[in-house]
Structures are given as C-alpha cells and as structure tokens.
mmCIF file of C-alpha atoms in Angstrom:
data_model
loop_
_atom_site.group_PDB
_atom_site.id
_atom_site.type_symbol
_atom_site.label_atom_id
_atom_site.label_comp_id
_atom_site.label_asym_id
_atom_site.label_seq_id
_atom_site.Cartn_x
_atom_site.Cartn_y
_atom_site.Cartn_z
ATOM 1 C CA MET T 1 -16.833 35.170 -10.679
ATOM 2 C CA PRO T 2 -17.694 33.365 -7.412
ATOM 3 C CA PHE T 3 -17.360 29.596 -7.186
ATOM 4 C CA THR T 4 -20.786 28.009 -7.719
ATOM 5 C CA GLY T 5 -19.957 24.310 -7.475
ATOM 6 C CA LYS T 6 -19.539 21.852 -4.626
ATOM 7 C CA PHE T 7 -16.708 22.148 -2.107
ATOM 8 C CA HIS T 8 -15.599 19.316 0.152
ATOM 9 C CA SER T 9 -12.979 19.311 2.887
ATOM 10 C CA SER T 10 -11.775 16.468 5.101
ATOM 11 C CA LEU T 11 -9.050 15.615 7.594
ATOM 12 C CA HIS T 12 -7.653 12.143 8.105
ATOM 13 C CA THR T 13 -4.798 11.027 10.358
ATOM 14 C CA PHE T 14 -2.709 7.971 9.518
ATOM 15 C CA ASN T 15 -0.962 5.961 12.224
ATOM 16 C CA CYS T 16 2.283 6.254 10.285
ATOM 17 C CA ARG T 17 5.316 8.531 10.219
ATOM 18 C CA TRP T 18 5.418 11.194 7.495
ATOM 19 C CA ASP T 19 8.464 9.713 5.727
ATOM 20 C CA ALA T 20 6.846 6.260 5.609
ATOM 21 C CA LEU T 21 3.555 7.694 4.350
ATOM 22 C CA THR T 22 5.382 9.604 1.626
ATOM 23 C CA LEU T 23 7.034 6.360 0.493
ATOM 24 C CA ALA T 24 3.658 4.566 0.572
ATOM 25 C CA PHE T 25 2.133 7.394 -1.484
ATOM 26 C CA TRP T 26 4.442 6.579 -4.410
ATOM 27 C CA ARG T 27 3.579 2.867 -4.082
ATOM 28 C CA ARG T 28 -0.175 3.203 -3.640
ATOM 29 C CA TYR T 29 -1.164 1.568 -6.937
ATOM 30 C CA PRO T 30 -2.229 -1.129 -7.369
ATOM 31 C CA ASN T 31 -4.213 -1.913 -4.250
ATOM 32 C CA PRO T 32 -7.548 -3.710 -3.706
ATOM 33 C CA THR T 33 -9.560 -0.473 -3.523
ATOM 34 C CA SER T 34 -8.140 1.037 -6.739
ATOM 35 C CA LYS T 35 -9.344 -1.276 -9.465
ATOM 36 C CA HIS T 36 -10.639 1.801 -11.310
ATOM 37 C CA VAL T 37 -7.032 3.063 -11.782
ATOM 38 C CA HIS T 38 -5.812 1.506 -15.025
ATOM 39 C CA SER T 39 -2.403 3.125 -15.337
ATOM 40 C CA GLU T 40 -0.071 5.761 -13.938
ATOM 41 C CA ASP T 41 2.931 7.313 -15.623
ATOM 42 C CA VAL T 42 5.472 9.923 -14.574
ATOM 43 C CA ILE T 43 5.501 12.880 -16.977
ATOM 44 C CA SER T 44 8.231 14.822 -15.214
ATOM 45 C CA ARG T 45 10.248 14.805 -12.018
ATOM 46 C CA GLU T 46 12.790 17.392 -10.908
ATOM 47 C CA LEU T 47 14.562 18.773 -7.885
ATOM 48 C CA ASP T 48 13.757 22.402 -7.183
ATOM 49 C CA GLY T 49 16.187 23.327 -4.428
ATOM 50 C CA HIS T 50 15.367 20.819 -1.698
ATOM 51 C CA LYS T 51 11.858 20.086 -3.039
ATOM 52 C CA LEU T 52 10.934 17.183 -5.320
ATOM 53 C CA ARG T 53 8.356 18.165 -7.945
ATOM 54 C CA THR T 54 6.581 15.414 -9.865
ATOM 55 C CA LYS T 55 3.863 15.434 -12.509
ATOM 56 C CA ARG T 56 2.012 12.180 -13.218
ATOM 57 C CA ILE T 57 -0.873 11.137 -15.441
ATOM 58 C CA PHE T 58 -3.525 8.570 -14.500
ATOM 59 C CA PHE T 59 -6.134 6.775 -16.557
ATOM 60 C CA LYS T 60 -9.185 5.878 -14.479
ATOM 61 C CA SER T 61 -12.669 4.559 -15.015
ATOM 62 C CA ASN T 62 -15.733 4.362 -12.856
ATOM 63 C CA ARG T 63 -19.042 2.814 -13.647
ATOM 64 C CA LEU T 64 -21.484 5.460 -14.787
ATOM 65 C CA PRO T 65 -25.100 5.575 -13.678
ATOM 66 C CA ARG T 66 -27.537 4.851 -16.493
ATOM 67 C CA TRP T 67 -28.361 8.540 -16.968
ATOM 68 C CA GLY T 68 -24.639 9.318 -17.310
ATOM 69 C CA GLU T 69 -24.372 7.188 -20.436
ATOM 70 C CA ARG T 70 -26.274 9.938 -22.270
ATOM 71 C CA PHE T 71 -23.300 12.224 -21.755
ATOM 72 C CA LEU T 72 -20.365 9.806 -22.074
ATOM 73 C CA PRO T 73 -19.853 6.624 -24.050
ATOM 74 C CA SER T 74 -19.725 3.432 -22.013
ATOM 75 C CA GLY T 75 -16.194 2.428 -21.025
ATOM 76 C CA SER T 76 -14.877 5.995 -21.084
ATOM 77 C CA GLN T 77 -11.713 6.670 -19.117
ATOM 78 C CA ALA T 78 -10.997 9.812 -17.155
ATOM 79 C CA VAL T 79 -7.550 11.296 -17.612
ATOM 80 C CA VAL T 80 -6.209 12.891 -14.446
ATOM 81 C CA ILE T 81 -3.085 14.980 -13.876
ATOM 82 C CA GLU T 82 -1.421 14.962 -10.466
ATOM 83 C CA GLU T 83 1.243 17.499 -9.544
ATOM 84 C CA SER T 84 3.059 16.933 -6.267
ATOM 85 C CA ILE T 85 5.643 18.716 -4.170
ATOM 86 C CA VAL T 86 7.609 16.875 -1.490
ATOM 87 C CA ASP T 87 9.276 19.233 0.980
ATOM 88 C CA PRO T 88 11.472 17.171 3.324
ATOM 89 C CA LYS T 89 12.470 20.254 5.354
ATOM 90 C CA LEU T 90 8.873 21.113 6.250
ATOM 91 C CA CYS T 91 7.806 17.438 6.138
ATOM 92 C CA THR T 92 4.958 18.117 3.726
ATOM 93 C CA LEU T 93 3.667 16.335 0.642
ATOM 94 C CA THR T 94 1.266 18.547 -1.306
ATOM 95 C CA THR T 95 -0.679 17.255 -4.296
ATOM 96 C CA TYR T 96 -2.854 19.040 -6.841
ATOM 97 C CA THR T 97 -5.071 16.776 -8.937
ATOM 98 C CA ARG T 98 -7.500 17.610 -11.747
ATOM 99 C CA ASN T 99 -9.278 15.928 -14.619
ATOM 100 C CA ILE T 100 -8.157 17.040 -18.075
ATOM 101 C CA ASN T 101 -10.907 15.436 -20.114
ATOM 102 C CA PHE T 102 -14.695 15.597 -19.790
ATOM 103 C CA THR T 103 -14.221 19.174 -18.541
ATOM 104 C CA VAL T 104 -17.164 20.324 -20.650
ATOM 105 C CA LEU T 105 -19.335 18.216 -18.316
ATOM 106 C CA MET T 106 -17.530 18.603 -15.001
ATOM 107 C CA THR T 107 -14.230 19.623 -13.464
ATOM 108 C CA VAL T 108 -12.913 18.027 -10.307
ATOM 109 C CA GLU T 109 -9.911 19.597 -8.613
ATOM 110 C CA GLU T 110 -8.314 18.385 -5.400
ATOM 111 C CA LYS T 111 -5.586 19.710 -3.132
ATOM 112 C CA SER T 112 -4.150 17.348 -0.503
ATOM 113 C CA VAL T 113 -1.542 18.249 2.101
ATOM 114 C CA TYR T 114 0.125 15.479 4.113
ATOM 115 C CA PHE T 115 2.049 16.691 7.185
ATOM 116 C CA LYS T 116 3.325 15.535 10.565
ATOM 117 C CA SER T 117 0.383 15.397 12.930
ATOM 118 C CA PRO T 118 0.502 18.059 15.641
ATOM 119 C CA GLU T 119 -1.012 15.459 18.009
ATOM 120 C CA ASN T 120 1.744 12.854 17.594
ATOM 121 C CA LYS T 121 5.023 13.175 15.659
ATOM 122 C CA ASP T 122 4.730 9.506 14.609
ATOM 123 C CA TRP T 123 1.410 10.137 12.818
ATOM 124 C CA THR T 124 0.667 11.861 9.525
ATOM 125 C CA SER T 125 -2.389 14.021 8.938
ATOM 126 C CA CYS T 126 -3.909 14.834 5.571
ATOM 127 C CA VAL T 127 -6.200 17.715 4.702
ATOM 128 C CA LYS T 128 -8.066 17.203 1.435
ATOM 129 C CA GLU T 129 -10.044 19.919 -0.301
ATOM 130 C CA SER T 130 -11.984 19.444 -3.509
ATOM 131 C CA TRP T 131 -13.885 21.668 -5.882
ATOM 132 C CA ILE T 132 -16.458 20.140 -8.237
ATOM 133 C CA GLN T 133 -18.058 22.288 -10.884
ATOM 134 C CA SER T 134 -20.297 21.864 -13.901
ATOM 135 C CA ASN T 135 -21.670 24.479 -16.258
ATOM 136 C CA VAL T 136 -23.999 22.232 -18.261
ATOM 137 C CA PHE T 137 -27.203 24.245 -18.576
ATOM 138 C CA GLY T 138 -30.085 22.518 -16.844
ATOM 139 C CA PHE T 139 -27.930 19.708 -15.452
ATOM 140 C CA SER T 140 -25.165 21.473 -13.524
ATOM 141 C CA ARG T 141 -26.619 20.872 -10.048
ATOM 142 C CA ALA T 142 -27.321 17.202 -10.744
ATOM 143 C CA LEU T 143 -23.843 16.672 -12.221
ATOM 144 C CA GLN T 144 -22.211 18.473 -9.281
ATOM 145 C CA ALA T 145 -24.192 16.407 -6.759
ATOM 146 C CA PHE T 146 -23.197 13.215 -8.577
ATOM 147 C CA GLY T 147 -19.554 14.340 -8.794
ATOM 148 C CA SER T 148 -19.496 15.257 -5.105
ATOM 149 C CA SER T 149 -20.965 11.916 -4.047
ATOM 150 C CA ARG T 150 -18.554 9.976 -6.296
ATOM 151 C CA TYR T 151 -15.611 12.047 -5.025
ATOM 152 C CA LYS T 152 -16.476 11.326 -1.381
ATOM 153 C CA ASP T 153 -16.768 7.580 -2.089
ATOM 154 C CA ASN T 154 -13.480 7.489 -4.019
ATOM 155 C CA SER T 155 -11.734 9.589 -1.370
ATOM 156 C CA LYS T 156 -12.634 7.007 1.285
ATOM 157 C CA LYS T 157 -11.356 4.233 -0.998
ATOM 158 C CA ALA T 158 -8.110 6.157 -1.552
ATOM 159 C CA ILE T 159 -7.544 6.393 2.213
ATOM 160 C CA ARG T 160 -8.251 2.674 2.669
ATOM 161 C CA GLY T 161 -5.940 1.892 -0.244
ATOM 162 C CA LEU T 162 -3.107 3.973 1.197
ATOM 163 C CA GLU T 163 -3.619 2.336 4.605
ATOM 164 C CA TYR T 164 -3.455 -1.069 2.865
ATOM 165 C CA VAL T 165 -0.122 -0.149 1.243
ATOM 166 C CA ILE T 166 1.235 1.110 4.586
ATOM 167 C CA ALA T 167 0.204 -2.145 6.260
ATOM 168 C CA ARG T 168 1.896 -4.170 3.504
ATOM 169 C CA MET T 169 5.087 -2.146 4.000
ATOM 170 C CA ASN T 170 4.944 -2.956 7.722
ATOM 171 C CA GLU T 171 4.554 -6.713 7.400
ATOM 172 C CA THR T 172 7.013 -8.566 9.563
ATOM 173 C CA GLU T 173 7.816 -11.368 7.161
ATOM 174 C CA PRO T 174 11.548 -11.560 6.331
ATOM 175 C CA ARG T 175 12.716 -9.680 3.267
ATOM 176 C CA PRO T 176 15.959 -10.426 1.448
ATOM 177 C CA ALA T 177 18.679 -7.809 1.247
ATOM 178 C CA ILE T 178 19.160 -6.149 -2.128
ATOM 179 C CA THR T 179 22.757 -6.374 -3.326
ATOM 180 C CA PHE T 180 24.423 -4.298 -6.022
ATOM 181 C CA PRO T 181 28.149 -4.392 -6.774
ATOM 182 C CA HIS T 182 29.859 -2.917 -3.665
ATOM 183 C CA ILE T 183 26.542 -1.940 -2.012
ATOM 184 C CA THR T 184 24.155 -3.942 0.184
ATOM 185 C CA ILE T 185 20.803 -2.521 1.192
ATOM 186 C CA GLU T 186 19.424 -4.249 4.255
ATOM 187 C CA PRO T 187 15.621 -4.479 4.499
ATOM 188 C CA GLN T 188 14.015 -2.329 7.171
ATOM 189 C CA LEU T 189 10.506 -2.260 8.480
ATOM 190 C CA VAL T 190 8.713 1.039 8.040
ATOM 191 C CA SER T 191 6.801 2.196 11.075
#
C-alpha cells in the first residue's frame, strides 16, 4: 500500500564537531525550548560490536487546538520511543523516533542522521525525515496537516534546543576538575 500521509525532509548544519554534537545530543533535555518534554528514561543500552545502541522513552505534551480536544482528553501526554545507533567509526548518530500512543489518530515517525559535514570537518550536518499519517475517516487530511505543522514547529525548537546545549557546553567559565580515587578528569571545552 503506498504511503498516503505527509512527508517532510530537512537538512541542518551545526557549527560543532560530530563528537561534541553527539555528547550534546545525550544532554539535550532540559533546555528552554523543550518545556513540553516531561521526562526521558533509558530502556536499554548495549554495545553491538563498535556501535552503541540505545532505546529511550519520552513523555511529552503539547497544547491541543480546541478541535483536538474532541479526540483527546485535555492534558494528555504523548509517549515516544527513540532508538539510536552511534557509530564512532563512520561518525554517524542515527535516530528513529515514533509515537506509541494515540496511533489510532495519527502516527509520527522520524529518522535523523547526524554526520560530519562534507563542507567542513568541524561541522555536523543532520538530515531529518518524517512521515505523518492518519487513517481517521473524514479527518485524516486535517489531522495530517495539523501533525505536519506541529512537527515542523517542534523540529525547529529541537534544533534551537540542541544549539543551546552546545553553546552551554562551550561556555568559557572555569569548571572544576572531577576527582575520583586515583583518577582526575580535567575539564575541557568542547568545540
């Protein structure tokens, strides 16, 4: 069956090395643009050869338009699963994200690939692709248009939030060394 929903693709380049961006990715919540993300938890994490595979769960909310309250109770939270693969040999971070509730109304799936920019080895590019689909008879186009618009807005916020975390990691204020018995970790700026 052919895909009948909305597809969105975007490319963004961060002025940040891939290794630093990957570190910022794991630290991206909380940030000022992510107040809709209530919690994140790691479900599993394992090494698969040289690749790190992680599965996380997020609880998120977004204000619904008035017409949306007919479909969902006010204050409803979306539950989102994120599966990621970090490949340090290829310098890629690939994420697959999808909602696991409210799927009767709409499914939103996203694939993001972060990689060293071909333009500058000190930059990281990200290609995001999303698929938004609804099969609610009589409302599918309206729900897909709403989902697409909301996805685009939240995608921009996610980029700004990640850039905020990167900037915070790059602050030049002094940081104390972390000391464990027999080990001292000196602070380093991430660029």
